[in-house]
Amino acid sequence: MSINPWVTLVVAGLLEVLWASGLKNVSLQRPLTSLGVLVALAASMILLWVATQKLPIGTAYAIWTGIGAVGAALVGIVVYGEPATAVRAVCILLIVAGIVGLKLFSGAHA
């Protein structure tokens, strides 16, 4: 039984959100946090690699980075108090639309 490559790609993207958002807290004074960021980074890359064995590389990479970008932007707003402007929300929605479009029109049915 193999795991659907789209599920693998989404998990890889969520791990990208985790490590990218965690970069703000990396320091020598927080070795466990820093290790967690490193583990999430490695796991994200490995799962991206696994997904690309069945999905087109351009589609997989764009979706992975899109999930990471949207997720990190939302974490920045919710957790770190970054500005939540209307223009920023529209830009985030455009990225989401691109992710959905790439999934729908990728030609990969795995």
XYZ file of N, CA and C in Angstrom:
330
model
N 0.848 -1.182 0.000
C 0.000 0.000 0.000
C 0.895 1.248 0.000
N 0.666 2.110 -0.945
C 1.458 3.338 -0.991
C 0.567 4.534 -0.672
N 1.195 5.547 -0.133
C 0.470 6.764 0.231
C 0.332 7.627 -1.013
N -0.817 8.226 -1.177
C -1.088 9.106 -2.304
C -0.029 10.211 -2.352
N 0.586 10.454 -3.524
C 1.628 11.476 -3.600
C 1.116 12.889 -3.304
N -0.165 13.138 -3.539
C -0.721 14.457 -3.215
C -0.773 14.654 -1.700
N -1.111 13.591 -0.980
C -1.120 13.663 0.496
C 0.306 13.887 0.995
N 1.247 13.153 0.414
C 2.657 13.313 0.777
C 3.106 14.749 0.537
N 2.698 15.320 -0.599
C 3.075 16.690 -0.938
C 2.473 17.699 0.036
N 1.220 17.503 0.429
C 0.588 18.421 1.396
C 1.292 18.340 2.748
N 1.616 17.145 3.185
C 2.345 16.995 4.457
C 3.713 17.663 4.362
N 4.387 17.496 3.231
C 5.679 18.161 3.024
C 5.519 19.676 3.102
N 4.448 20.194 2.501
C 4.179 21.638 2.550
C 3.894 22.120 3.961
N 3.147 21.341 4.718
C 2.845 21.723 6.110
C 4.119 21.712 6.961
N 4.995 20.757 6.697
C 6.281 20.757 7.404
C 7.130 21.955 7.001
N 6.976 22.399 5.751
C 7.686 23.610 5.336
C 7.190 24.813 6.131
N 5.879 24.888 6.345
C 5.322 25.966 7.169
C 5.946 25.920 8.556
N 6.043 24.722 9.111
C 6.589 24.552 10.455
C 8.030 25.042 10.538
N 8.888 24.585 9.617
C 10.288 24.995 9.721
C 10.486 26.456 9.353
N 9.761 26.944 8.358
C 9.928 28.341 7.967
C 9.471 29.271 9.090
N 8.350 28.919 9.710
C 7.850 29.736 10.828
C 8.758 29.619 12.045
N 9.341 28.466 12.234
C 10.229 28.246 13.370
C 11.564 28.940 13.268
N 11.941 29.360 12.055
C 13.235 30.044 11.889
C 13.358 31.267 12.789
N 12.226 31.890 13.061
C 12.233 33.094 13.899
C 12.725 32.785 15.322
N 12.612 31.521 15.723
C 12.968 31.138 17.097
C 14.265 30.337 17.203
N 14.975 30.179 16.104
C 16.226 29.413 16.130
C 17.315 30.238 16.802
N 18.007 29.606 17.744
C 19.132 30.264 18.407
C 19.924 29.219 19.187
N 21.129 29.582 19.561
C 21.950 28.677 20.359
C 21.366 28.482 21.752
N 20.575 29.452 22.198
C 19.954 29.348 23.518
C 18.716 28.433 23.495
N 18.269 28.054 22.308
C 17.086 27.186 22.170
C 17.447 25.985 21.295
N 18.299 25.104 21.799
C 18.767 24.004 20.957
C 17.666 23.036 20.529
N 16.677 22.781 21.380
C 15.611 21.860 21.003
C 14.723 22.461 19.912
N 14.441 23.752 20.017
C 13.673 24.424 18.978
C 14.448 24.388 17.668
N 15.726 24.671 17.750
C 16.567 24.664 16.556
C 16.625 23.273 15.934
N 16.734 22.247 16.748
C 16.740 20.873 16.261
C 15.403 20.527 15.611
N 14.311 20.967 16.236
C 12.983 20.728 15.667
C 12.824 21.357 14.290
N 13.342 22.560 14.123
C 13.300 23.237 12.822
C 14.105 22.435 11.805
N 15.263 21.963 12.207
C 16.114 21.176 11.312
C 15.442 19.861 10.912
N 14.807 19.197 11.851
C 14.108 17.939 11.570
C 12.935 18.192 10.616
N 12.172 19.258 10.877
C 11.046 19.587 10.001
C 11.534 19.910 8.587
N 12.646 20.614 8.492
C 13.234 20.948 7.191
C 13.611 19.671 6.437
N 14.314 18.778 7.111
C 14.745 17.535 6.468
C 13.546 16.683 6.055
N 12.573 16.562 6.940
C 11.384 15.757 6.627
C 10.609 16.357 5.465
N 10.506 17.670 5.428
C 9.812 18.351 4.339
C 10.489 18.067 3.001
N 11.801 18.167 2.982
C 12.554 17.910 1.745
C 12.433 16.451 1.305
N 12.507 15.541 2.251
C 12.401 14.115 1.921
C 11.019 13.805 1.353
N 9.974 14.335 1.992
C 8.625 14.085 1.493
C 8.385 14.746 0.141
N 8.976 15.918 -0.081
C 8.892 16.540 -1.404
C 9.530 15.617 -2.434
N 10.696 15.081 -2.116
C 11.373 14.156 -3.016
C 10.494 12.933 -3.302
N 9.874 12.374 -2.258
C 8.996 11.212 -2.441
C 7.838 11.565 -3.373
N 7.223 12.715 -3.161
C 6.091 13.129 -4.001
C 6.509 13.309 -5.455
N 7.725 13.809 -5.670
C 8.168 14.053 -7.056
C 8.471 12.765 -7.811
N 8.475 11.647 -7.130
C 8.662 10.382 -7.828
C 7.413 10.020 -8.633
N 6.257 10.605 -8.274
C 4.995 10.312 -8.972
C 4.370 11.551 -9.606
N 4.744 12.728 -9.157
C 4.141 13.973 -9.648
C 5.153 14.756 -10.477
N 4.670 15.600 -11.398
C 5.594 16.450 -12.151
C 6.361 17.381 -11.210
N 7.664 17.507 -11.421
C 8.515 18.291 -10.518
C 8.070 19.746 -10.434
N 7.744 20.350 -11.567
C 7.335 21.755 -11.558
C 6.069 21.974 -10.756
N 5.116 21.086 -10.934
C 3.857 21.184 -10.191
C 4.087 20.947 -8.704
N 4.814 19.884 -8.379
C 5.048 19.543 -6.970
C 5.796 20.659 -6.250
N 6.844 21.172 -6.882
C 7.643 22.217 -6.234
C 6.826 23.496 -6.049
N 6.067 23.879 -7.064
C 5.254 25.093 -6.954
C 4.190 24.954 -5.863
N 3.573 23.801 -5.772
C 2.562 23.583 -4.732
C 3.217 23.563 -3.359
N 4.351 22.912 -3.242
C 5.078 22.846 -1.963
C 5.453 24.244 -1.483
N 6.022 25.030 -2.369
C 6.395 26.389 -1.963
C 5.167 27.249 -1.706
N 4.103 27.014 -2.466
C 2.869 27.773 -2.245
C 2.257 27.496 -0.886
N 2.200 26.208 -0.528
C 1.695 25.852 0.810
C 2.567 26.502 1.878
N 3.870 26.441 1.684
C 4.790 27.047 2.652
C 4.610 28.547 2.749
N 4.462 29.213 1.603
C 4.319 30.669 1.596
C 3.013 31.104 2.254
N 1.923 30.459 1.890
C 0.624 30.803 2.477
C 0.621 30.495 3.967
N 1.098 29.317 4.319
C 1.116 28.930 5.733
C 1.988 29.837 6.576
N 3.180 30.156 6.071
C 4.080 31.033 6.824
C 3.493 32.433 6.954
N 2.826 32.911 5.905
C 2.186 34.230 5.982
C 1.072 34.227 7.031
N 0.291 33.154 7.051
C -0.793 33.072 8.046
C -0.252 32.936 9.461
N 0.804 32.148 9.637
C 1.438 32.045 10.961
C 1.984 33.409 11.372
N 2.588 34.112 10.437
C 3.092 35.453 10.736
C 1.995 36.380 11.230
N 0.842 36.301 10.605
C -0.288 37.153 11.009
C -0.849 36.720 12.358
N -1.128 35.426 12.489
C -1.808 34.919 13.691
C -0.881 34.844 14.900
N 0.333 34.340 14.706
C 1.237 34.095 15.837
C 2.138 35.289 16.134
N 2.681 35.900 15.075
C 3.678 36.946 15.273
C 3.132 38.369 15.130
N 1.826 38.490 14.921
C 1.207 39.822 14.881
C 1.587 40.657 13.673
N 1.946 40.018 12.563
C 2.250 40.767 11.349
C 0.967 41.366 10.781
N 1.070 42.413 9.969
C -0.129 43.092 9.460
C -1.011 42.167 8.612
N -2.310 42.291 8.813
C -3.304 41.521 8.052
C -4.102 42.500 7.196
N -3.487 42.996 6.146
C -4.146 43.980 5.297
C -4.966 43.285 4.212
N -5.886 44.038 3.621
C -6.706 43.497 2.545
C -5.843 43.102 1.340
N -4.872 43.916 1.023
C -3.999 43.612 -0.115
C -3.225 42.312 0.150
N -2.754 42.148 1.346
C -2.027 40.927 1.699
C -2.952 39.710 1.601
N -4.191 39.855 2.056
C -5.157 38.761 1.973
C -5.432 38.383 0.516
N -5.565 39.368 -0.346
C -5.788 39.090 -1.767
C -4.591 38.348 -2.358
N -3.408 38.760 -2.003
C -2.200 38.087 -2.503
C -2.147 36.640 -2.031
N -2.483 36.401 -0.786
C -2.524 35.032 -0.255
C -3.562 34.211 -1.016
N -4.731 34.790 -1.271
C -5.769 34.084 -2.029
C -5.325 33.783 -3.451
N -4.556 34.672 -4.060
C -4.030 34.411 -5.401
C -3.070 33.222 -5.390
N -2.256 33.115 -4.347
C -1.363 31.957 -4.236
C -2.185 30.682 -4.086
N -3.218 30.724 -3.244
C -4.085 29.555 -3.056
C -4.742 29.174 -4.385
N -5.216 30.176 -5.135
C -5.824 29.895 -6.438
C -4.808 29.232 -7.367
N -3.579 29.674 -7.331
C -2.534 29.059 -8.139
C -2.272 27.616 -7.739
N -2.260 27.350 -6.440
C -2.050 25.988 -5.948
C -3.178 25.075 -6.437
N -4.412 25.536 -6.283
C -5.571 24.741 -6.717
C -5.513 24.522 -8.229
N -5.201 25.570 -8.971
C -5.105 25.443 -10.422
C -4.040 24.454 -10.843
N -2.880 24.510 -10.199
C -1.823 23.559 -10.528
C -2.253 22.122 -10.241
N -2.952 21.923 -9.142
C -3.443 20.572 -8.812
C -4.449 20.115 -9.859
N -5.393 20.975 -10.209
C -6.455 20.590 -11.142
C -5.942 20.324 -12.552
N -4.954 21.070 -12.973
C -4.506 20.995 -14.360
C -3.111 20.392 -14.510
N -2.651 19.660 -13.509
C -1.295 19.094 -13.549
C -1.174 17.940 -14.524
N -2.267 17.281 -14.789
C -2.213 16.102 -15.638
C -1.779 14.855 -14.873
N -1.436 15.010 -13.612
C -1.027 13.850 -12.778
C -2.227 13.350 -12.019
N -2.539 12.096 -12.202
C -3.727 11.517 -11.548
C -3.349 10.498 -10.492
N -2.142 10.532 -10.044
C -1.672 9.560 -9.051
C -2.311 9.783 -7.714
